[in-house]
Amino acid sequence: MTVEGMSDMRIRLFAQFCATAAVVASALVIPGAVATAAPCSDIDVSFARGTGEIPGFGITGGPFVSSLTAQAGGRSVSTYAVNYAADFTQASAGPGSRDLVAHVTSVAASCPGTKFVIGGYSQGATVVSNAVGLRTPSSVTGAVLPAAVADRVRAVVVFGNPLGLTGQRIETASSTYGPKARSFCNFGDPVCQIGGFNTFAHLTYGSNGSAAQGATFAVSKLQ
């Protein structure tokens, strides 16, 4: 989740709270959270977890996916946990975006009626930023969603996005995906807010209502 110009102190701070997040994630794993529904569902939801979290959706993606599924109104939902290292060097965001793009394009080719929601938390939000074509230091190893699938990606939801440290959000930085994007950045979160001071603020998106709000937003874009 590093961005150009981040100080060494901020990087160390980030590593500390990511380690905390990993511990919390290990305690809050949702059984079966990575399971996928049958092929060619109405809605396909992909989510990239944060740094240091164990494979799966993580402490934010789990509640987000569960809430979205509950609000789907009888439509079938398939889910995909982006397969990437989520390592502490932050270099894995680029490969993460390649995996996300590969998943969406593969499903789109096989299932012409499926609509997509993509989301990410922390470094996973950088994965998503890369995938929608916004440059970060990891973009050089990343991938961008092809224009042919852009209309079918109906919602983009990110939590604690490091892009905020550059003064940007997907909503204003992407003409293609901005109108269907929602970024959550808790007050004081040092990962997404310039001058952020509260490490704990980065760890509460799954429990403070943000995940459910993000899911409600995504469902509204799927109508």
PDB file of C-alpha atoms in Angstrom:
ATOM      1  CA  MET A   1       0.000   0.000   0.000  1.00  0.00           C
ATOM      2  CA  THR A   2       2.944   2.290  -0.205  1.00  0.00           C
ATOM      3  CA  VAL A   3       2.713   5.257  -2.506  1.00  0.00           C
ATOM      4  CA  GLU A   4       5.521   7.391  -3.883  1.00  0.00           C
ATOM      5  CA  GLY A   5       6.695   9.846  -1.284  1.00  0.00           C
ATOM      6  CA  MET A   6       5.610   7.807   1.773  1.00  0.00           C
ATOM      7  CA  SER A   7       8.088   8.298   4.583  1.00  0.00           C
ATOM      8  CA  ASP A   8       9.946   5.406   6.208  1.00  0.00           C
ATOM      9  CA  MET A   9       8.109   6.186   9.435  1.00  0.00           C
ATOM     10  CA  ARG A  10       4.721   5.815   7.750  1.00  0.00           C
ATOM     11  CA  ILE A  11       5.822   2.535   6.180  1.00  0.00           C
ATOM     12  CA  ARG A  12       6.897   1.195   9.567  1.00  0.00           C
ATOM     13  CA  LEU A  13       3.610   2.320  11.098  1.00  0.00           C
ATOM     14  CA  PHE A  14       1.726   0.599   8.339  1.00  0.00           C
ATOM     15  CA  ALA A  15       3.644  -2.645   8.889  1.00  0.00           C
ATOM     16  CA  GLN A  16       2.757  -2.526  12.597  1.00  0.00           C
ATOM     17  CA  PHE A  17      -0.983  -2.181  12.109  1.00  0.00           C
ATOM     18  CA  CYS A  18      -0.962  -4.693   9.269  1.00  0.00           C
ATOM     19  CA  ALA A  19       0.536  -7.206  11.672  1.00  0.00           C
ATOM     20  CA  THR A  20      -2.297  -6.409  14.074  1.00  0.00           C
ATOM     21  CA  ALA A  21      -4.823  -6.811  11.282  1.00  0.00           C
ATOM     22  CA  ALA A  22      -3.416 -10.222  10.426  1.00  0.00           C
ATOM     23  CA  VAL A  23      -3.885 -11.382  14.011  1.00  0.00           C
ATOM     24  CA  VAL A  24      -7.443 -10.077  14.086  1.00  0.00           C
ATOM     25  CA  ALA A  25      -8.173 -11.670  10.721  1.00  0.00           C
ATOM     26  CA  SER A  26      -6.966 -15.041  11.947  1.00  0.00           C
ATOM     27  CA  ALA A  27      -9.447 -14.838  14.802  1.00  0.00           C
ATOM     28  CA  LEU A  28     -12.337 -13.746  12.622  1.00  0.00           C
ATOM     29  CA  VAL A  29     -12.139 -16.092   9.659  1.00  0.00           C
ATOM     30  CA  ILE A  30     -15.614 -16.736   8.304  1.00  0.00           C
ATOM     31  CA  PRO A  31     -16.109 -20.466   7.631  1.00  0.00           C
ATOM     32  CA  GLY A  32     -16.680 -21.108   3.938  1.00  0.00           C
ATOM     33  CA  ALA A  33     -16.062 -17.461   3.054  1.00  0.00           C
ATOM     34  CA  VAL A  34     -14.043 -18.354  -0.041  1.00  0.00           C
ATOM     35  CA  ALA A  35     -16.582 -20.806  -1.401  1.00  0.00           C
ATOM     36  CA  THR A  36     -17.976 -19.929  -4.808  1.00  0.00           C
ATOM     37  CA  ALA A  37     -21.469 -20.371  -6.136  1.00  0.00           C
ATOM     38  CA  ALA A  38     -22.284 -22.215  -9.374  1.00  0.00           C
ATOM     39  CA  PRO A  39     -20.795 -20.857 -12.633  1.00  0.00           C
ATOM     40  CA  CYS A  40     -22.615 -18.094 -14.484  1.00  0.00           C
ATOM     41  CA  SER A  41     -24.222 -16.467 -11.495  1.00  0.00           C
ATOM     42  CA  ASP A  42     -26.133 -13.220 -11.791  1.00  0.00           C
ATOM     43  CA  ILE A  43     -23.506 -11.369  -9.748  1.00  0.00           C
ATOM     44  CA  ASP A  44     -19.798 -12.106  -9.316  1.00  0.00           C
ATOM     45  CA  VAL A  45     -18.067 -10.455  -6.346  1.00  0.00           C
ATOM     46  CA  SER A  46     -14.275 -10.290  -6.158  1.00  0.00           C
ATOM     47  CA  PHE A  47     -12.463  -8.950  -3.107  1.00  0.00           C
ATOM     48  CA  ALA A  48      -8.768  -8.427  -2.335  1.00  0.00           C
ATOM     49  CA  ARG A  49      -7.774  -8.725   1.321  1.00  0.00           C
ATOM     50  CA  GLY A  50      -5.312  -6.459   3.143  1.00  0.00           C
ATOM     51  CA  THR A  51      -1.638  -6.850   3.958  1.00  0.00           C
ATOM     52  CA  GLY A  52      -0.775  -9.745   6.242  1.00  0.00           C
ATOM     53  CA  GLU A  53      -4.244 -11.282   6.223  1.00  0.00           C
ATOM     54  CA  ILE A  54      -4.568 -15.000   5.595  1.00  0.00           C
ATOM     55  CA  PRO A  55      -5.975 -16.070   2.192  1.00  0.00           C
ATOM     56  CA  GLY A  56      -9.667 -15.370   1.866  1.00  0.00           C
ATOM     57  CA  PHE A  57     -11.692 -12.181   2.151  1.00  0.00           C
ATOM     58  CA  GLY A  58     -10.263 -10.953   5.464  1.00  0.00           C
ATOM     59  CA  ILE A  59     -11.747  -8.834   8.234  1.00  0.00           C
ATOM     60  CA  THR A  60     -13.366  -6.352   5.850  1.00  0.00           C
ATOM     61  CA  GLY A  61     -14.118  -8.442   2.779  1.00  0.00           C
ATOM     62  CA  GLY A  62     -15.908 -11.141   4.761  1.00  0.00           C
ATOM     63  CA  PRO A  63     -18.611  -8.810   6.126  1.00  0.00           C
ATOM     64  CA  PHE A  64     -18.811  -6.980   2.785  1.00  0.00           C
ATOM     65  CA  VAL A  65     -19.413 -10.154   0.771  1.00  0.00           C
ATOM     66  CA  SER A  66     -21.851 -11.554   3.331  1.00  0.00           C
ATOM     67  CA  SER A  67     -23.873  -8.346   3.407  1.00  0.00           C
ATOM     68  CA  LEU A  68     -23.964  -8.047  -0.381  1.00  0.00           C
ATOM     69  CA  THR A  69     -25.112 -11.648  -0.736  1.00  0.00           C
ATOM     70  CA  ALA A  70     -27.867 -11.073   1.820  1.00  0.00           C
ATOM     71  CA  GLN A  71     -29.066  -8.012  -0.100  1.00  0.00           C
ATOM     72  CA  ALA A  72     -28.991  -9.632  -3.529  1.00  0.00           C
ATOM     73  CA  GLY A  73     -32.737 -10.159  -3.577  1.00  0.00           C
ATOM     74  CA  GLY A  74     -32.764 -13.729  -4.798  1.00  0.00           C
ATOM     75  CA  ARG A  75     -30.140 -13.230  -7.482  1.00  0.00           C
ATOM     76  CA  SER A  76     -27.363 -15.800  -7.518  1.00  0.00           C
ATOM     77  CA  VAL A  77     -23.958 -14.626  -6.280  1.00  0.00           C
ATOM     78  CA  SER A  78     -20.551 -16.142  -6.961  1.00  0.00           C
ATOM     79  CA  THR A  79     -17.538 -14.965  -4.983  1.00  0.00           C
ATOM     80  CA  TYR A  80     -13.805 -14.804  -5.579  1.00  0.00           C
ATOM     81  CA  ALA A  81     -11.022 -14.021  -3.124  1.00  0.00           C
ATOM     82  CA  VAL A  82      -8.198 -12.440  -5.128  1.00  0.00           C
ATOM     83  CA  ASN A  83      -5.241 -14.811  -5.075  1.00  0.00           C
ATOM     84  CA  TYR A  84      -2.176 -12.762  -4.201  1.00  0.00           C
ATOM     85  CA  ALA A  85       0.520 -12.676  -1.539  1.00  0.00           C
ATOM     86  CA  ALA A  86      -0.666  -9.538   0.334  1.00  0.00           C
ATOM     87  CA  ASP A  87       2.896  -9.305   1.611  1.00  0.00           C
ATOM     88  CA  PHE A  88       4.451  -6.609   3.752  1.00  0.00           C
ATOM     89  CA  THR A  89       6.687  -5.247   0.992  1.00  0.00           C
ATOM     90  CA  GLN A  90       3.519  -4.049  -0.782  1.00  0.00           C
ATOM     91  CA  ALA A  91       5.013  -5.324  -4.046  1.00  0.00           C
ATOM     92  CA  SER A  92       2.278  -7.936  -4.383  1.00  0.00           C
ATOM     93  CA  ALA A  93      -0.454  -5.441  -5.336  1.00  0.00           C
ATOM     94  CA  GLY A  94       0.631  -5.528  -8.978  1.00  0.00           C
ATOM     95  CA  PRO A  95       0.388  -9.310  -9.289  1.00  0.00           C
ATOM     96  CA  GLY A  96      -2.859  -9.083  -7.336  1.00  0.00           C
ATOM     97  CA  SER A  97      -4.360  -6.834  -9.986  1.00  0.00           C
ATOM     98  CA  ARG A  98      -3.269  -9.313 -12.662  1.00  0.00           C
ATOM     99  CA  ASP A  99      -5.119 -12.081 -10.842  1.00  0.00           C
ATOM    100  CA  LEU A 100      -8.232  -9.918 -10.408  1.00  0.00           C
ATOM    101  CA  VAL A 101      -8.248  -8.903 -14.083  1.00  0.00           C
ATOM    102  CA  ALA A 102      -7.723 -12.512 -15.184  1.00  0.00           C
ATOM    103  CA  HIS A 103     -10.660 -13.670 -13.063  1.00  0.00           C
ATOM    104  CA  VAL A 104     -13.067 -10.998 -14.289  1.00  0.00           C
ATOM    105  CA  THR A 105     -12.151 -11.400 -17.956  1.00  0.00           C
ATOM    106  CA  SER A 106     -12.385 -15.201 -17.753  1.00  0.00           C
ATOM    107  CA  VAL A 107     -15.822 -15.171 -16.123  1.00  0.00           C
ATOM    108  CA  ALA A 108     -17.021 -12.410 -18.468  1.00  0.00           C
ATOM    109  CA  ALA A 109     -16.065 -14.497 -21.497  1.00  0.00           C
ATOM    110  CA  SER A 110     -17.806 -17.625 -20.180  1.00  0.00           C
ATOM    111  CA  CYS A 111     -20.859 -15.954 -18.644  1.00  0.00           C
ATOM    112  CA  PRO A 112     -22.220 -13.120 -20.794  1.00  0.00           C
ATOM    113  CA  GLY A 113     -25.042 -12.311 -18.368  1.00  0.00           C
ATOM    114  CA  THR A 114     -22.932 -11.971 -15.218  1.00  0.00           C
ATOM    115  CA  LYS A 115     -22.402  -8.536 -13.656  1.00  0.00           C
ATOM    116  CA  PHE A 116     -19.369  -7.773 -11.502  1.00  0.00           C
ATOM    117  CA  VAL A 117     -18.578  -6.089  -8.199  1.00  0.00           C
ATOM    118  CA  ILE A 118     -14.920  -5.626  -7.279  1.00  0.00           C
ATOM    119  CA  GLY A 119     -13.601  -4.512  -3.918  1.00  0.00           C
ATOM    120  CA  GLY A 120     -10.515  -4.377  -1.767  1.00  0.00           C
ATOM    121  CA  TYR A 121      -9.178  -3.359   1.621  1.00  0.00           C
ATOM    122  CA  SER A 122      -5.838  -1.738   2.393  1.00  0.00           C
ATOM    123  CA  GLN A 123      -3.262  -3.197  -0.025  1.00  0.00           C
ATOM    124  CA  GLY A 124      -6.230  -4.915  -1.639  1.00  0.00           C
ATOM    125  CA  ALA A 125      -7.600  -1.462  -2.450  1.00  0.00           C
ATOM    126  CA  THR A 126      -4.350  -0.799  -4.321  1.00  0.00           C
ATOM    127  CA  VAL A 127      -4.999  -4.017  -6.244  1.00  0.00           C
ATOM    128  CA  VAL A 128      -8.357  -2.573  -7.283  1.00  0.00           C
ATOM    129  CA  SER A 129      -6.900   0.867  -8.056  1.00  0.00           C
ATOM    130  CA  ASN A 130      -4.411  -0.747 -10.426  1.00  0.00           C
ATOM    131  CA  ALA A 131      -7.134  -2.846 -12.051  1.00  0.00           C
ATOM    132  CA  VAL A 132      -9.249   0.211 -12.856  1.00  0.00           C
ATOM    133  CA  GLY A 133      -6.258   1.935 -14.425  1.00  0.00           C
ATOM    134  CA  LEU A 134      -5.022   4.263 -11.679  1.00  0.00           C
ATOM    135  CA  ARG A 135      -1.267   4.356 -11.338  1.00  0.00           C
ATOM    136  CA  THR A 136       0.529   3.440  -8.130  1.00  0.00           C
ATOM    137  CA  PRO A 137       4.127   2.263  -7.641  1.00  0.00           C
ATOM    138  CA  SER A 138       2.936  -1.323  -8.213  1.00  0.00           C
ATOM    139  CA  SER A 139       1.251  -0.507 -11.530  1.00  0.00           C
ATOM    140  CA  VAL A 140       4.363  -1.489 -13.443  1.00  0.00           C
ATOM    141  CA  THR A 141       3.714  -5.131 -12.558  1.00  0.00           C
ATOM    142  CA  GLY A 142      -0.066  -4.852 -12.612  1.00  0.00           C
ATOM    143  CA  ALA A 143      -2.890  -5.171 -15.106  1.00  0.00           C
ATOM    144  CA  VAL A 144      -5.905  -3.098 -16.115  1.00  0.00           C
ATOM    145  CA  LEU A 145      -9.424  -4.316 -16.822  1.00  0.00           C
ATOM    146  CA  PRO A 146     -10.079  -4.266 -20.578  1.00  0.00           C
ATOM    147  CA  ALA A 147     -12.566  -1.753 -21.916  1.00  0.00           C
ATOM    148  CA  ALA A 148     -14.778  -4.603 -23.117  1.00  0.00           C
ATOM    149  CA  VAL A 149     -15.744  -5.522 -19.530  1.00  0.00           C
ATOM    150  CA  ALA A 150     -16.017  -2.011 -18.100  1.00  0.00           C
ATOM    151  CA  ASP A 151     -19.794  -1.766 -18.513  1.00  0.00           C
ATOM    152  CA  ARG A 152     -20.273  -5.085 -16.746  1.00  0.00           C
ATOM    153  CA  VAL A 153     -18.281  -3.992 -13.697  1.00  0.00           C
ATOM    154  CA  ARG A 154     -21.212  -2.321 -11.986  1.00  0.00           C
ATOM    155  CA  ALA A 155     -19.629  -1.354  -8.647  1.00  0.00           C
ATOM    156  CA  VAL A 156     -16.156  -0.723  -7.220  1.00  0.00           C
ATOM    157  CA  VAL A 157     -15.874  -0.507  -3.427  1.00  0.00           C
ATOM    158  CA  VAL A 158     -12.650   0.063  -1.502  1.00  0.00           C
ATOM    159  CA  PHE A 159     -11.772   0.510   2.160  1.00  0.00           C
ATOM    160  CA  GLY A 160      -8.665   2.240   3.521  1.00  0.00           C
ATOM    161  CA  ASN A 161      -7.277   2.916   0.046  1.00  0.00           C
ATOM    162  CA  PRO A 162      -3.648   4.174   0.074  1.00  0.00           C
ATOM    163  CA  LEU A 163      -4.506   6.164  -3.046  1.00  0.00           C
ATOM    164  CA  GLY A 164      -5.860   8.706  -0.587  1.00  0.00           C
ATOM    165  CA  LEU A 165      -2.315   9.604   0.433  1.00  0.00           C
ATOM    166  CA  THR A 166      -1.898  11.150  -3.015  1.00  0.00           C
ATOM    167  CA  GLY A 167      -5.036  13.227  -2.524  1.00  0.00           C
ATOM    168  CA  GLN A 168      -7.039  11.071  -4.931  1.00  0.00           C
ATOM    169  CA  ARG A 169     -10.037   8.759  -4.854  1.00  0.00           C
ATOM    170  CA  ILE A 170     -11.320   6.400  -7.525  1.00  0.00           C
ATOM    171  CA  GLU A 171     -14.519   8.471  -7.628  1.00  0.00           C
ATOM    172  CA  THR A 172     -12.706  11.521  -8.967  1.00  0.00           C
ATOM    173  CA  ALA A 173      -9.626   9.983 -10.586  1.00  0.00           C
ATOM    174  CA  SER A 174     -11.338   7.541 -12.980  1.00  0.00           C
ATOM    175  CA  SER A 175     -13.795   8.773 -15.593  1.00  0.00           C
ATOM    176  CA  THR A 176     -14.812   5.183 -16.371  1.00  0.00           C
ATOM    177  CA  TYR A 177     -15.196   3.723 -12.900  1.00  0.00           C
ATOM    178  CA  GLY A 178     -15.591   6.856 -10.765  1.00  0.00           C
ATOM    179  CA  PRO A 179     -19.401   7.102 -11.162  1.00  0.00           C
ATOM    180  CA  LYS A 180     -19.808   3.557  -9.834  1.00  0.00           C
ATOM    181  CA  ALA A 181     -17.148   3.687  -7.104  1.00  0.00           C
ATOM    182  CA  ARG A 182     -17.336   4.207  -3.351  1.00  0.00           C
ATOM    183  CA  SER A 183     -14.288   4.741  -1.146  1.00  0.00           C
ATOM    184  CA  PHE A 184     -14.385   4.423   2.633  1.00  0.00           C
ATOM    185  CA  CYS A 185     -11.646   6.107   4.673  1.00  0.00           C
ATOM    186  CA  ASN A 186     -12.156   6.310   8.419  1.00  0.00           C
ATOM    187  CA  PHE A 187     -11.216   9.560  10.109  1.00  0.00           C
ATOM    188  CA  GLY A 188      -7.600   9.345  11.234  1.00  0.00           C
ATOM    189  CA  ASP A 189      -6.737   6.273   9.146  1.00  0.00           C
ATOM    190  CA  PRO A 190      -3.033   6.820   8.283  1.00  0.00           C
ATOM    191  CA  VAL A 191      -3.261   4.532   5.250  1.00  0.00           C
ATOM    192  CA  CYS A 192      -5.809   6.601   3.335  1.00  0.00           C
ATOM    193  CA  GLN A 193      -5.870  10.004   5.014  1.00  0.00           C
ATOM    194  CA  ILE A 194      -3.052  12.522   4.730  1.00  0.00           C
ATOM    195  CA  GLY A 195      -2.004  13.277   8.282  1.00  0.00           C
ATOM    196  CA  GLY A 196      -3.859  10.268   9.666  1.00  0.00           C
ATOM    197  CA  PHE A 197      -2.946   9.524  13.258  1.00  0.00           C
ATOM    198  CA  ASN A 198      -5.074   6.596  14.438  1.00  0.00           C
ATOM    199  CA  THR A 199      -3.795   3.130  13.562  1.00  0.00           C
ATOM    200  CA  PHE A 200      -6.913   1.488  14.997  1.00  0.00           C
ATOM    201  CA  ALA A 201      -9.082   3.410  12.529  1.00  0.00           C
ATOM    202  CA  HIS A 202      -7.661   1.239   9.758  1.00  0.00           C
ATOM    203  CA  LEU A 203      -8.910  -1.955  11.382  1.00  0.00           C
ATOM    204  CA  THR A 204     -12.602  -1.251  11.870  1.00  0.00           C
ATOM    205  CA  TYR A 205     -14.199  -1.146   8.405  1.00  0.00           C
ATOM    206  CA  GLY A 206     -15.639  -4.619   8.889  1.00  0.00           C
ATOM    207  CA  SER A 207     -17.219  -3.785  12.235  1.00  0.00           C
ATOM    208  CA  ASN A 208     -18.249  -0.112  12.080  1.00  0.00           C
ATOM    209  CA  GLY A 209     -20.910  -0.441   9.404  1.00  0.00           C
ATOM    210  CA  SER A 210     -18.730   0.542   6.451  1.00  0.00           C
ATOM    211  CA  ALA A 211     -18.739  -2.944   4.921  1.00  0.00           C
ATOM    212  CA  ALA A 212     -22.532  -3.104   5.022  1.00  0.00           C
ATOM    213  CA  GLN A 213     -22.821   0.409   3.588  1.00  0.00           C
ATOM    214  CA  GLY A 214     -20.449  -0.557   0.791  1.00  0.00           C
ATOM    215  CA  ALA A 215     -22.542  -3.624   0.037  1.00  0.00           C
ATOM    216  CA  THR A 216     -25.737  -1.537  -0.064  1.00  0.00           C
ATOM    217  CA  PHE A 217     -24.059   0.857  -2.491  1.00  0.00           C
ATOM    218  CA  ALA A 218     -22.936  -2.033  -4.712  1.00  0.00           C
ATOM    219  CA  VAL A 219     -26.424  -3.554  -4.787  1.00  0.00           C
ATOM    220  CA  SER A 220     -27.884  -0.176  -5.765  1.00  0.00           C
ATOM    221  CA  LYS A 221     -25.575  -0.143  -8.787  1.00  0.00           C
ATOM    222  CA  LEU A 222     -26.698  -3.631  -9.794  1.00  0.00           C
ATOM    223  CA  GLN A 223     -30.345  -2.645 -10.229  1.00  0.00           C
TER     224      GLN A 223
END
